[in-house]
CSV table of C-alpha atoms and ligand atoms in Angstrom, one decimal:
chain,number,residue,atom,x,y,z
F,1,MET,CA,0.1,0.0,0.0
F,2,SER,CA,1.2,3.5,-0.8
F,3,LEU,CA,1.0,6.5,1.3
F,4,PHE,CA,-1.6,7.8,-1.2
F,5,THR,CA,-3.5,4.7,-1.1
F,6,ASP,CA,-3.6,4.9,2.6
F,7,ALA,CA,-4.7,8.6,2.4
F,8,ARG,CA,-7.5,7.7,-0.1
F,9,GLN,CA,-9.0,5.3,2.4
F,10,VAL,CA,-9.8,8.2,4.8
F,11,ILE,CA,-9.6,11.6,3.0
F,12,ALA,CA,-11.6,12.6,0.1
F,13,GLY,CA,-9.7,12.1,-3.1
F,14,GLY,CA,-6.6,11.5,-0.8
F,15,VAL,CA,-5.8,15.1,-0.5
F,16,ASN,CA,-7.1,18.1,1.3
F,17,SER,CA,-7.1,20.4,-1.7
F,18,PRO,CA,-7.7,18.8,-5.3
F,19,VAL,CA,-4.3,20.2,-7.2
F,20,ARG,CA,-2.1,18.3,-4.7
F,21,ALA,CA,-3.4,14.9,-6.1
F,22,PHE,CA,-1.3,15.1,-9.4
F,23,ALA,CA,-4.4,14.4,-11.4
F,24,SER,CA,-3.3,16.7,-14.2
F,25,VAL,CA,0.3,15.4,-14.4
F,26,GLY,CA,-0.3,11.8,-13.6
F,27,GLY,CA,1.5,9.5,-11.1
F,28,GLU,CA,1.1,9.7,-7.4
F,29,PRO,CA,1.8,12.8,-5.3
F,30,ILE,CA,4.8,13.1,-3.3
F,31,PHE,CA,4.4,13.2,0.4
F,32,PHE,CA,6.4,15.8,2.2
F,33,LYS,CA,8.2,14.9,5.4
F,34,SER,CA,9.8,18.1,6.3
F,35,ALA,CA,11.1,21.4,4.5
F,36,LYS,CA,13.9,23.9,5.2
F,37,GLY,CA,14.9,26.8,3.1
F,38,SER,CA,14.5,26.1,-0.5
F,39,ARG,CA,14.3,22.4,-0.1
F,40,PHE,CA,12.0,19.7,1.4
F,41,GLN,CA,12.5,16.0,2.2
F,42,ALA,CA,10.0,13.6,0.8
F,43,GLU,CA,8.7,10.6,3.0
F,44,ASP,CA,10.7,8.4,0.5
F,45,GLY,CA,13.9,10.1,1.7
F,46,LYS,CA,14.6,12.1,-1.6
F,47,GLU,CA,15.3,15.8,-1.3
F,48,TYR,CA,13.8,18.2,-4.0
F,49,ILE,CA,14.3,22.1,-4.6
F,50,ASP,CA,10.8,23.4,-4.1
F,51,TYR,CA,9.4,26.0,-6.5
F,52,VAL,CA,5.8,25.7,-5.1
F,53,GLY,CA,6.5,26.9,-1.6
F,54,SER,CA,3.1,26.0,-0.4
F,55,TRP,CA,1.5,27.7,-3.4
F,56,GLY,CA,3.2,31.1,-2.5
F,57,PRO,CA,3.4,31.6,1.3
F,58,MET,CA,6.9,30.6,1.8
F,59,ILE,CA,8.6,33.6,0.3
F,60,LEU,CA,11.3,33.6,3.1
F,61,GLY,CA,11.9,29.8,2.4
F,62,HIS,CA,10.6,27.0,4.6
F,63,ALA,CA,10.9,26.9,8.4
F,64,HIS,CA,12.6,30.4,8.6
F,65,PRO,CA,14.0,30.5,12.0
F,66,GLU,CA,12.7,33.8,13.0
F,67,VAL,CA,9.3,32.9,11.9
F,68,ILE,CA,9.3,29.7,13.8
F,69,ASP,CA,10.6,31.4,16.8
F,70,ALA,CA,7.6,33.9,16.5
F,71,VAL,CA,5.2,31.1,16.2
F,72,VAL,CA,6.6,29.1,19.1
F,73,THR,CA,6.8,32.1,21.4
F,74,THR,CA,3.3,33.2,20.6
F,75,ALA,CA,1.9,29.7,20.8
F,76,GLN,CA,3.3,29.4,24.4
F,77,GLN,CA,1.1,32.5,25.2
F,78,GLY,CA,-2.1,30.6,24.0
F,79,LEU,CA,-3.2,29.3,20.7
F,80,SER,CA,-6.5,31.1,20.2
F,81,PHE,CA,-8.6,33.5,22.1
F,82,GLY,CA,-11.6,34.5,20.0
F,83,ALA,CA,-11.0,38.0,21.4
F,84,PRO,CA,-8.9,40.9,20.3
F,85,CYS,CA,-5.2,40.8,20.7
F,86,VAL,CA,-2.5,43.3,20.0
F,87,LEU,CA,-0.9,41.1,17.3
F,88,GLU,CA,-4.0,41.7,15.2
F,89,THR,CA,-3.6,45.5,15.3
F,90,LYS,CA,0.1,45.2,14.6
F,91,ILE,CA,-0.3,43.2,11.4
F,92,ALA,CA,-3.0,45.4,10.1
F,93,GLU,CA,-0.8,48.4,10.8
F,94,LYS,CA,1.8,46.8,8.8
F,95,ILE,CA,-0.3,46.0,5.9
F,96,CYS,CA,-1.7,49.7,5.9
F,97,SER,CA,1.9,51.0,6.0
F,98,MET,CA,2.8,48.8,3.0
F,99,LEU,CA,-0.4,49.4,0.9
F,100,PRO,CA,-1.4,53.3,0.2
F,101,THR,CA,-4.8,52.2,-0.9
F,102,VAL,CA,-5.5,50.3,2.5
F,103,ASP,CA,-7.1,52.2,5.6
F,104,ARG,CA,-8.8,49.3,7.1
F,105,VAL,CA,-8.1,45.5,7.1
F,106,ARG,CA,-10.3,42.4,8.0
F,107,MET,CA,-8.4,39.2,8.7
F,108,VAL,CA,-9.9,36.0,7.7
F,109,SER,CA,-8.4,32.4,7.5
F,110,SER,CA,-8.3,31.7,3.9
F,111,GLY,CA,-8.0,33.3,0.4
F,112,THR,CA,-11.6,32.0,-0.4
F,113,GLU,CA,-13.0,33.7,2.7
F,114,ALA,CA,-11.3,37.0,1.7
F,115,THR,CA,-12.7,37.0,-1.9
F,116,MET,CA,-16.2,35.7,-0.9
F,117,SER,CA,-16.4,38.5,1.9
F,118,ALA,CA,-15.1,41.2,-0.6
F,119,ILE,CA,-17.7,40.3,-3.1
F,120,ARG,CA,-20.5,40.5,-0.4
F,121,LEU,CA,-19.0,43.8,0.8
F,122,ALA,CA,-19.1,45.1,-2.7
F,123,ARG,CA,-22.6,44.0,-3.3
F,124,GLY,CA,-23.8,45.4,0.2
F,125,HIS,CA,-21.9,48.7,-0.3
F,126,THR,CA,-23.2,49.3,-3.8
F,127,GLY,CA,-26.8,47.7,-3.5
F,128,ARG,CA,-26.0,45.8,-6.7
F,129,ASP,CA,-25.8,42.1,-7.5
F,130,LYS,CA,-23.8,41.7,-10.7
F,131,ILE,CA,-20.1,40.9,-10.5
F,132,ILE,CA,-17.6,40.6,-13.3
F,133,LYS,CA,-14.6,38.1,-13.3
F,134,PHE,CA,-12.3,36.8,-15.9
F,135,GLU,CA,-11.8,33.4,-17.5
F,136,GLY,CA,-8.8,31.8,-16.3
F,137,CYS,CA,-8.6,33.6,-13.0
F,138,TYR,CA,-9.2,31.7,-9.7
F,139,HIS,CA,-10.5,33.4,-6.5
F,140,GLY,CA,-11.1,30.4,-4.4
F,141,HIS,CA,-14.2,28.3,-4.2
F,142,SER,CA,-17.2,30.4,-3.1
F,143,ASP,CA,-20.3,30.0,-5.1
F,144,SER,CA,-20.3,33.2,-6.8
F,145,LEU,CA,-16.8,32.6,-8.0
F,146,LEU,CA,-17.0,29.1,-9.6
F,147,ILE,CA,-18.7,30.5,-12.5
F,148,LYS,CA,-17.6,30.2,-16.2
F,149,ALA,CA,-18.7,32.3,-19.2
F,150,GLY,CA,-22.1,31.5,-20.5
F,151,SER,CA,-22.9,31.0,-24.3
F,152,GLY,CA,-22.4,34.7,-24.8
F,153,ALA,CA,-20.1,37.0,-22.7
F,154,LEU,CA,-23.0,39.0,-21.1
F,155,THR,CA,-25.6,36.0,-20.9
F,156,LEU,CA,-26.1,34.1,-17.8
F,157,GLY,CA,-22.9,32.6,-16.0
F,158,VAL,CA,-22.7,28.9,-16.0
F,159,PRO,CA,-21.6,27.1,-12.8
F,160,SER,CA,-18.1,25.7,-13.2
F,161,SER,CA,-19.0,23.2,-10.4
F,162,PRO,CA,-22.1,21.2,-9.5
F,163,GLY,CA,-23.7,22.5,-6.3
F,164,VAL,CA,-23.8,26.2,-7.6
F,165,PRO,CA,-27.3,27.3,-8.0
F,166,ALA,CA,-28.2,28.6,-11.4
F,167,GLY,CA,-29.9,31.4,-9.8
F,168,LEU,CA,-26.6,32.6,-8.4
F,169,ALA,CA,-24.6,32.0,-11.5
F,170,GLU,CA,-26.7,34.6,-13.4
F,171,HIS,CA,-25.1,37.3,-11.4
F,172,THR,CA,-21.5,36.5,-12.4
F,173,ILE,CA,-20.4,37.7,-15.9
F,174,THR,CA,-17.2,36.1,-16.9
F,175,LEU,CA,-15.2,38.0,-19.5
F,176,SER,CA,-11.8,37.3,-21.2
F,177,TYR,CA,-8.7,38.4,-19.4
F,178,ASN,CA,-7.0,41.4,-21.2
F,179,ASP,CA,-10.0,42.0,-23.4
F,180,ILE,CA,-10.3,45.7,-23.0
F,181,ASP,CA,-13.0,46.2,-25.6
F,182,GLY,CA,-15.1,43.2,-24.0
F,183,VAL,CA,-14.8,45.1,-20.6
F,184,LYS,CA,-16.0,48.4,-22.1
F,185,ALA,CA,-19.0,46.6,-24.0
F,186,ALA,CA,-19.9,45.0,-20.7
F,187,PHE,CA,-20.1,48.3,-18.9
F,188,ALA,CA,-21.9,49.9,-21.7
F,189,GLU,CA,-24.6,47.4,-21.4
F,190,ILE,CA,-24.9,46.6,-17.7
F,191,GLY,CA,-22.6,49.1,-16.0
F,192,ASP,CA,-25.1,50.4,-13.6
F,193,GLN,CA,-25.8,46.7,-12.2
F,194,VAL,CA,-22.4,45.9,-11.6
F,195,ALA,CA,-21.3,45.9,-7.9
F,196,CYS,CA,-17.7,44.9,-8.6
F,197,VAL,CA,-15.1,43.6,-10.9
F,198,ILE,CA,-12.6,41.1,-9.4
F,199,VAL,CA,-9.4,40.4,-11.1
F,200,GLU,CA,-6.0,38.9,-10.5
F,201,PRO,CA,-3.9,41.9,-11.4
F,202,ILE,CA,-1.3,39.3,-12.6
F,203,ALA,CA,-3.1,36.2,-13.3
F,204,GLY,CA,-1.4,33.2,-11.5
F,205,ASN,CA,-4.0,30.5,-12.0
F,206,MET,CA,-3.7,30.1,-15.7
F,207,ASN,CA,0.1,29.7,-15.5
F,208,MET,CA,1.3,33.4,-15.3
F,209,VAL,CA,-0.3,35.9,-17.6
F,210,PRO,CA,0.5,39.7,-16.9
F,211,PRO,CA,-2.0,42.4,-17.9
F,212,VAL,CA,-1.6,44.1,-21.3
F,213,ALA,CA,-1.1,47.9,-21.2
F,214,GLY,CA,-4.4,49.6,-20.6
F,215,PHE,CA,-6.3,46.5,-19.2
F,216,LEU,CA,-6.2,47.3,-15.6
F,217,GLU,CA,-6.3,51.0,-16.3
F,218,THR,CA,-9.6,50.3,-18.2
F,219,LEU,CA,-11.2,48.2,-15.3
F,220,ARG,CA,-10.4,51.3,-13.0
F,221,GLU,CA,-11.9,53.9,-15.3
F,222,GLU,CA,-14.9,51.7,-16.0
F,223,CYS,CA,-15.6,50.9,-12.3
F,224,THR,CA,-15.2,54.6,-11.3
F,225,LYS,CA,-17.6,55.8,-14.0
F,226,ALA,CA,-20.1,53.1,-13.2
F,227,GLY,CA,-19.9,53.4,-9.5
F,228,ALA,CA,-18.7,49.8,-9.1
F,229,LEU,CA,-15.8,48.6,-7.0
F,230,LEU,CA,-12.7,47.2,-8.1
F,231,ILE,CA,-11.4,44.2,-6.4
F,232,PHE,CA,-7.7,43.3,-6.8
F,233,ASP,CA,-7.3,39.7,-5.9
F,234,GLU,CA,-3.8,39.8,-4.6
F,235,VAL,CA,-3.9,36.5,-2.5
F,236,MET,CA,-1.1,35.4,-4.9
F,237,THR,CA,0.4,38.5,-6.2
F,238,GLY,CA,0.2,40.2,-2.7
F,239,PHE,CA,3.7,40.7,-1.2
F,240,ARG,CA,4.9,38.2,-3.8
F,241,VAL,CA,5.6,40.3,-7.0
F,242,ALA,CA,6.6,43.4,-5.3
F,243,ARG,CA,7.0,45.0,-1.9
F,244,GLY,CA,3.7,47.0,-2.6
F,245,CYS,CA,1.9,44.1,-4.3
F,246,ALA,CA,0.9,44.2,-8.1
F,247,GLN,CA,-1.0,47.4,-7.4
F,248,ALA,CA,2.5,49.1,-6.8
F,249,VAL,CA,3.8,47.6,-10.0
F,250,PHE,CA,1.0,48.9,-12.3
F,251,GLY,CA,0.0,52.0,-10.4
F,252,ILE,CA,-3.6,51.2,-10.1
F,253,GLU,CA,-5.7,52.0,-7.0
F,254,PRO,CA,-8.2,49.1,-6.3
F,255,ASP,CA,-11.1,49.8,-4.0
F,256,ILE,CA,-10.8,46.5,-2.1
F,257,THR,CA,-7.5,44.3,-2.0
F,258,THR,CA,-7.7,40.6,-1.1
F,259,LEU,CA,-4.7,39.1,0.3
F,260,GLY,CA,-3.5,35.6,1.6
F,261,LYS,CA,-0.5,33.2,1.4
F,262,VAL,CA,2.4,35.5,2.2
F,263,ILE,CA,0.6,37.6,4.9
F,264,GLY,CA,0.3,34.2,6.8
F,265,GLY,CA,3.8,33.1,6.4
F,266,GLY,CA,2.5,29.6,6.1
F,267,MET,CA,-0.1,29.7,8.7
F,268,PRO,CA,-4.0,30.1,8.0
F,269,ALA,CA,-4.4,33.9,7.4
F,270,ALA,CA,-5.8,36.0,4.7
F,271,ALA,CA,-7.5,39.5,4.6
F,272,TYR,CA,-9.7,41.7,2.7
F,273,CYS,CA,-8.8,45.3,3.0
F,274,GLY,CA,-9.3,48.7,1.5
F,275,ARG,CA,-10.6,52.4,1.9
F,276,ALA,CA,-12.0,53.3,5.3
F,277,ASP,CA,-15.5,54.4,3.6
F,278,VAL,CA,-15.8,51.0,1.8
F,279,MET,CA,-14.8,48.9,4.9
F,280,ALA,CA,-17.3,50.8,7.1
F,281,SER,CA,-19.9,48.8,5.6
F,282,ILE,CA,-18.6,45.6,7.3
F,283,ALA,CA,-20.2,44.4,10.5
F,284,PRO,CA,-20.0,45.5,13.4
F,285,ASP,CA,-19.6,49.1,12.2
F,286,GLY,CA,-21.9,48.5,9.1
F,287,PRO,CA,-24.8,46.1,7.8
F,288,VAL,CA,-22.6,43.7,5.7
F,289,TYR,CA,-22.1,40.5,7.8
F,290,GLN,CA,-18.8,38.4,8.1
F,291,ALA,CA,-17.2,36.6,10.9
F,292,GLY,CA,-14.7,34.0,11.8
F,293,THR,CA,-13.9,31.9,14.9
F,294,LEU,CA,-10.1,31.9,14.1
F,295,SER,CA,-9.8,35.2,12.3
F,296,GLY,CA,-6.9,37.1,13.4
F,297,ASN,CA,-5.5,34.1,15.3
F,298,PRO,CA,-2.4,35.2,17.4
F,299,VAL,CA,-0.2,32.3,16.1
F,300,ALA,CA,-1.0,33.2,12.4
F,301,MET,CA,-0.6,36.7,13.0
F,302,ALA,CA,2.8,36.1,14.4
F,303,ALA,CA,3.9,34.2,11.4
F,304,GLY,CA,2.5,36.7,9.0
F,305,LEU,CA,3.8,39.7,10.9
F,306,LYS,CA,7.3,38.3,11.1
F,307,THR,CA,7.2,37.4,7.4
F,308,LEU,CA,6.1,41.0,6.4
F,309,GLU,CA,8.6,42.6,8.5
F,310,LYS,CA,11.4,40.7,6.9
F,311,ILE,CA,10.3,41.4,3.4
F,312,ASP,CA,9.5,45.1,3.8
F,313,ASP,CA,12.9,45.9,2.5
F,314,ASP,CA,14.2,47.1,-1.0
F,315,ALA,CA,17.2,45.0,-1.0
F,316,PHE,CA,14.9,41.8,-0.4
F,317,TRP,CA,13.1,42.7,-3.5
F,318,ALA,CA,16.0,43.4,-5.7
F,319,SER,CA,17.6,40.1,-4.8
F,320,LEU,CA,14.4,38.1,-5.3
F,321,THR,CA,13.6,39.7,-8.5
F,322,ALA,CA,17.1,39.1,-9.9
F,323,LYS,CA,17.1,35.5,-8.8
F,324,THR,CA,13.6,34.8,-10.4
F,325,ARG,CA,14.7,36.5,-13.6
F,326,LYS,CA,17.9,34.4,-13.6
F,327,LEU,CA,15.7,31.3,-13.4
F,328,VAL,CA,13.5,32.1,-16.2
F,329,ASP,CA,16.2,33.4,-18.5
F,330,GLY,CA,18.1,30.2,-17.8
F,331,LEU,CA,15.0,27.9,-18.6
F,332,ALA,CA,14.3,30.0,-21.7
F,333,ALA,CA,17.8,29.7,-23.0
F,334,ALA,CA,18.0,25.9,-22.2
F,335,ALA,CA,14.7,25.3,-23.9
F,336,ALA,CA,15.9,27.2,-27.0
F,337,ASP,CA,19.2,25.4,-27.2
F,338,ALA,CA,17.0,22.3,-27.2
F,339,GLY,CA,14.6,23.7,-30.0
F,340,ILE,CA,11.7,23.6,-27.5
F,341,PRO,CA,9.4,26.5,-27.7
F,342,VAL,CA,8.5,28.0,-24.5
F,343,SER,CA,7.1,31.4,-23.2
F,344,VAL,CA,8.3,32.6,-19.8
F,345,GLU,CA,7.2,35.3,-17.3
F,346,ALA,CA,8.7,36.7,-14.0
F,347,GLU,CA,7.5,39.3,-11.6
F,348,GLY,CA,9.2,39.8,-8.1
F,349,GLY,CA,9.3,36.1,-6.8
F,350,MET,CA,6.7,34.7,-9.3
F,351,PHE,CA,7.2,33.0,-12.5
F,352,GLY,CA,5.5,31.1,-15.3
F,353,MET,CA,6.5,29.0,-18.2
F,354,VAL,CA,4.0,27.8,-21.1
F,355,PHE,CA,5.2,25.4,-23.6
F,356,THR,CA,4.1,27.3,-26.7
F,357,ALA,CA,5.7,29.0,-29.8
F,358,ASP,CA,2.8,31.7,-29.5
F,359,GLY,CA,4.4,34.0,-26.9
F,360,PRO,CA,4.1,36.3,-25.1
F,361,VAL,CA,1.2,34.6,-23.5
F,362,ARG,CA,-1.6,37.2,-22.7
F,363,SER,CA,-4.8,35.2,-22.8
F,364,TYR,CA,-6.4,32.1,-21.4
F,365,ALA,CA,-6.9,30.7,-24.8
F,366,GLN,CA,-3.1,31.0,-25.5
F,367,VAL,CA,-2.5,29.0,-22.2
F,368,ALA,CA,-5.1,26.5,-23.1
F,369,ALA,CA,-3.5,26.0,-26.5
F,370,GLY,CA,0.0,25.2,-24.9
F,371,ASP,CA,1.6,21.7,-25.0
F,372,VAL,CA,0.2,20.4,-21.8
F,373,ASP,CA,1.5,16.9,-22.7
F,374,ARG,CA,5.0,18.2,-23.1
F,375,PHE,CA,4.7,20.0,-19.8
F,376,LYS,CA,3.7,16.6,-18.1
F,377,ARG,CA,6.9,15.0,-19.4
F,378,PHE,CA,9.0,18.0,-18.2
F,379,PHE,CA,7.4,18.1,-14.7
F,380,HIS,CA,8.1,14.4,-14.3
F,381,GLY,CA,11.6,14.8,-15.8
F,382,MET,CA,12.3,17.6,-13.4
F,383,LEU,CA,10.9,15.5,-10.5
F,384,ASP,CA,13.4,12.7,-11.4
F,385,GLU,CA,16.2,15.4,-11.2
F,386,GLY,CA,15.1,16.5,-7.7
F,387,ILE,CA,13.2,19.6,-8.8
F,388,TYR,CA,9.5,20.1,-7.6
F,389,LEU,CA,7.4,22.4,-9.8
F,390,ALA,CA,3.7,23.0,-9.5
F,391,PRO,CA,1.8,19.7,-10.6
F,392,SER,CA,-0.2,21.5,-13.3
F,393,ALA,CA,0.4,23.3,-16.5
F,394,PHE,CA,-2.0,26.0,-15.2
F,395,GLU,CA,-0.1,27.2,-12.2
F,396,ALA,CA,2.7,29.6,-11.4
F,397,GLY,CA,5.9,28.8,-9.8
F,398,PHE,CA,7.5,30.7,-6.9
F,399,VAL,CA,11.1,31.4,-5.8
F,400,SER,CA,12.1,32.3,-2.2
F,401,ALA,CA,14.8,34.2,-0.5
F,402,ALA,CA,16.3,30.9,0.5
F,403,HIS,CA,16.8,29.7,-3.0
F,404,SER,CA,20.5,30.0,-3.7
F,405,ASP,CA,22.4,30.8,-6.8
F,406,ASP,CA,23.6,27.3,-6.8
F,407,ASP,CA,19.8,26.1,-6.6
F,408,ILE,CA,19.0,28.2,-9.7
F,409,ASP,CA,22.0,26.8,-11.6
F,410,ASP,CA,21.3,23.3,-10.6
F,411,THR,CA,17.6,23.8,-11.7
F,412,ILE,CA,18.7,25.2,-15.0
F,413,ALA,CA,21.1,22.4,-15.6
F,414,ALA,CA,18.4,19.9,-14.7
F,415,ALA,CA,16.0,21.6,-17.3
F,416,SER,CA,18.8,21.5,-20.0
F,417,LYS,CA,19.0,17.7,-19.3
F,418,VAL,CA,15.1,17.2,-19.3
F,419,PHE,CA,14.5,19.6,-22.3
F,420,ALA,CA,16.8,17.2,-24.4
F,421,THR,CA,14.4,14.3,-23.7
F,422,LEU,CA,11.3,16.0,-24.7
U,1,KE4,P1,-7.2,29.8,-0.6
U,1,KE4,O1,-8.8,29.6,-0.1
U,1,KE4,O2,-6.8,28.5,-1.2
U,1,KE4,O3,-6.5,30.2,0.6
U,1,KE4,O4,-7.2,30.9,-1.6
U,1,KE4,C1,-7.8,30.9,-2.9
U,1,KE4,C2,-7.3,31.8,-3.9
U,1,KE4,C3,-7.9,33.1,-4.1
U,1,KE4,N1,-7.3,34.0,-5.0
U,1,KE4,C4,-6.2,33.7,-5.6
U,1,KE4,C5,-5.6,34.4,-6.7
U,1,KE4,C6,-5.5,32.4,-5.5
U,1,KE4,O5,-4.5,31.9,-6.3
U,1,KE4,C7,-6.1,31.5,-4.5
U,1,KE4,C8,-5.6,30.0,-4.3
U,1,KE4,N2,-4.5,29.6,-5.1
U,1,KE4,C9,-4.3,28.2,-5.3
U,1,KE4,C10,-3.2,28.0,-6.2
U,1,KE4,N3,-3.3,28.2,-7.4
U,1,KE4,C11,-4.2,27.5,-3.9
U,1,KE4,C12,-3.7,26.0,-4.1
U,1,KE4,C13,-4.9,25.1,-3.8
U,1,KE4,O6,-6.0,25.4,-4.4
U,1,KE4,O7,-4.6,24.0,-3.1
C-alpha cells in the first residue's frame, strides 16, 4: 500500500486540496516529510528543490528560524482567544503601512474567505448584484466565483461546479482576461448593475499571464464611471510580486484588495482590506455581515507579521527579483538550445512557463493551446532530477529568498537535461 492509497481510504480524493493529487500530471503525489529553506525532504527520503512553496506563502523559504521562533513564542502564550489581541492590530498596521490604498483590514483564514467576503462587501456597499470576473482567474471556491462564461459573454454565467445554484450564477459575468473592448462593452450594457469587478492583477491560476497595457487602467476607469468597486485579488500576487503588491507595479488603486498566502507566512491567514469608507460597511460598524472563529488568530498573526517585517525591504526585493529573472532566463535559454518553444514570465518572486511558440502569453486561450502533454513530461523529468514544480500546466511557480544561486544553476542544468528528452 502506498501513502496515497492509505490517504484515499480516509481523505476525500486522498488530499485536502484537489491540485495536490497530481491528477493533471499523472502519477502519485509526493508526500512531504519536512522542509527547510529552498528544499524539502519527501517521505521516500529524496530531497527536492521546491518551486511551489506551499503555493506562495513560503517567500522567506521553509521554516525560517525567525518565523518559527515567533510562532513558538506566541503559541506558548495561548493558541487562540476569540477575542482581540494586539498582534491583530500590529499586522493590520503593517499592511496599511505597505499598501497606500488600504486604511482598514479584516483578517480571515483563507483566500476563499477573503474574496467571498469582498464580493459580499461590494454587493452590500453598492446595493447591486452583478459581479464581473475573468476566465482563467481563480478566486477560491465560493459559489459566486465558481462560474464560467455562458454562451455569450454577457449571458447568464454557468456554474463551473455542481452545487452552485443557477440562480446565483446568473449574477456573475465572465469576460476574457486582457480583453479591453469586452470590458468596455460589458459596462456599456450593464454598468449600472455591476457591484464589482474582481481580477487577479497578474493572473497566476492560468500559469502566469500579466495584464496588457491599458487593461487594469480600463477596469479602474470603467468601475469609477459606473460606481462599481474594483477588487484586486492579490491573494497570490500580494507581497509576492513586489513590496507594494501588484497594485504598486502597475500604479492602479483598487477599492478593495484581497490578500492571503504570504501574509500568513505559512499559517492560515488572509484578509480583505481597502478604503475606510468602503470597509465601514462591514459589521459591526456596517450592515454587511462577516465573521470567523479563528480570524486574526495570534499564532497566524505572529507568522504573518514576522514574514512581512522581513520582506519590507528594498534589498530583499532586488535580490528576489534578480534570482527569479535568472531562473526564467536560464530556462528559456535551455529550452531554446533544445529547440523547445516556451514562453516565460517573471515578476518579483513569481514566474511562469508555457510550452508554446505563440508567446508572449496574454490570454487564457493561449495558455489552453499550450502543449500540456509536453509539460507533463517536463514536470516528471524535473521531478526525477530533484526539482519540484507546480503539478499543473495552469499554475505559476515561486522562488524564495532561500533559493541560492547554486539552486538556480542546478535547476537550469536539470532543465537542460530534461528538455533534451522532450
Ligand atoms: P485559498 O482559499 O486557497 O487560501 O485561496 C484561494 C485563492 C484566491 N485567490 C487567488 C488569486 C488564489 O491563487 C487562490 C488560491 N491559489 C491556489 C493555487 N493556485 C491554492 C492552491 C490550492 O488550491 O490548493
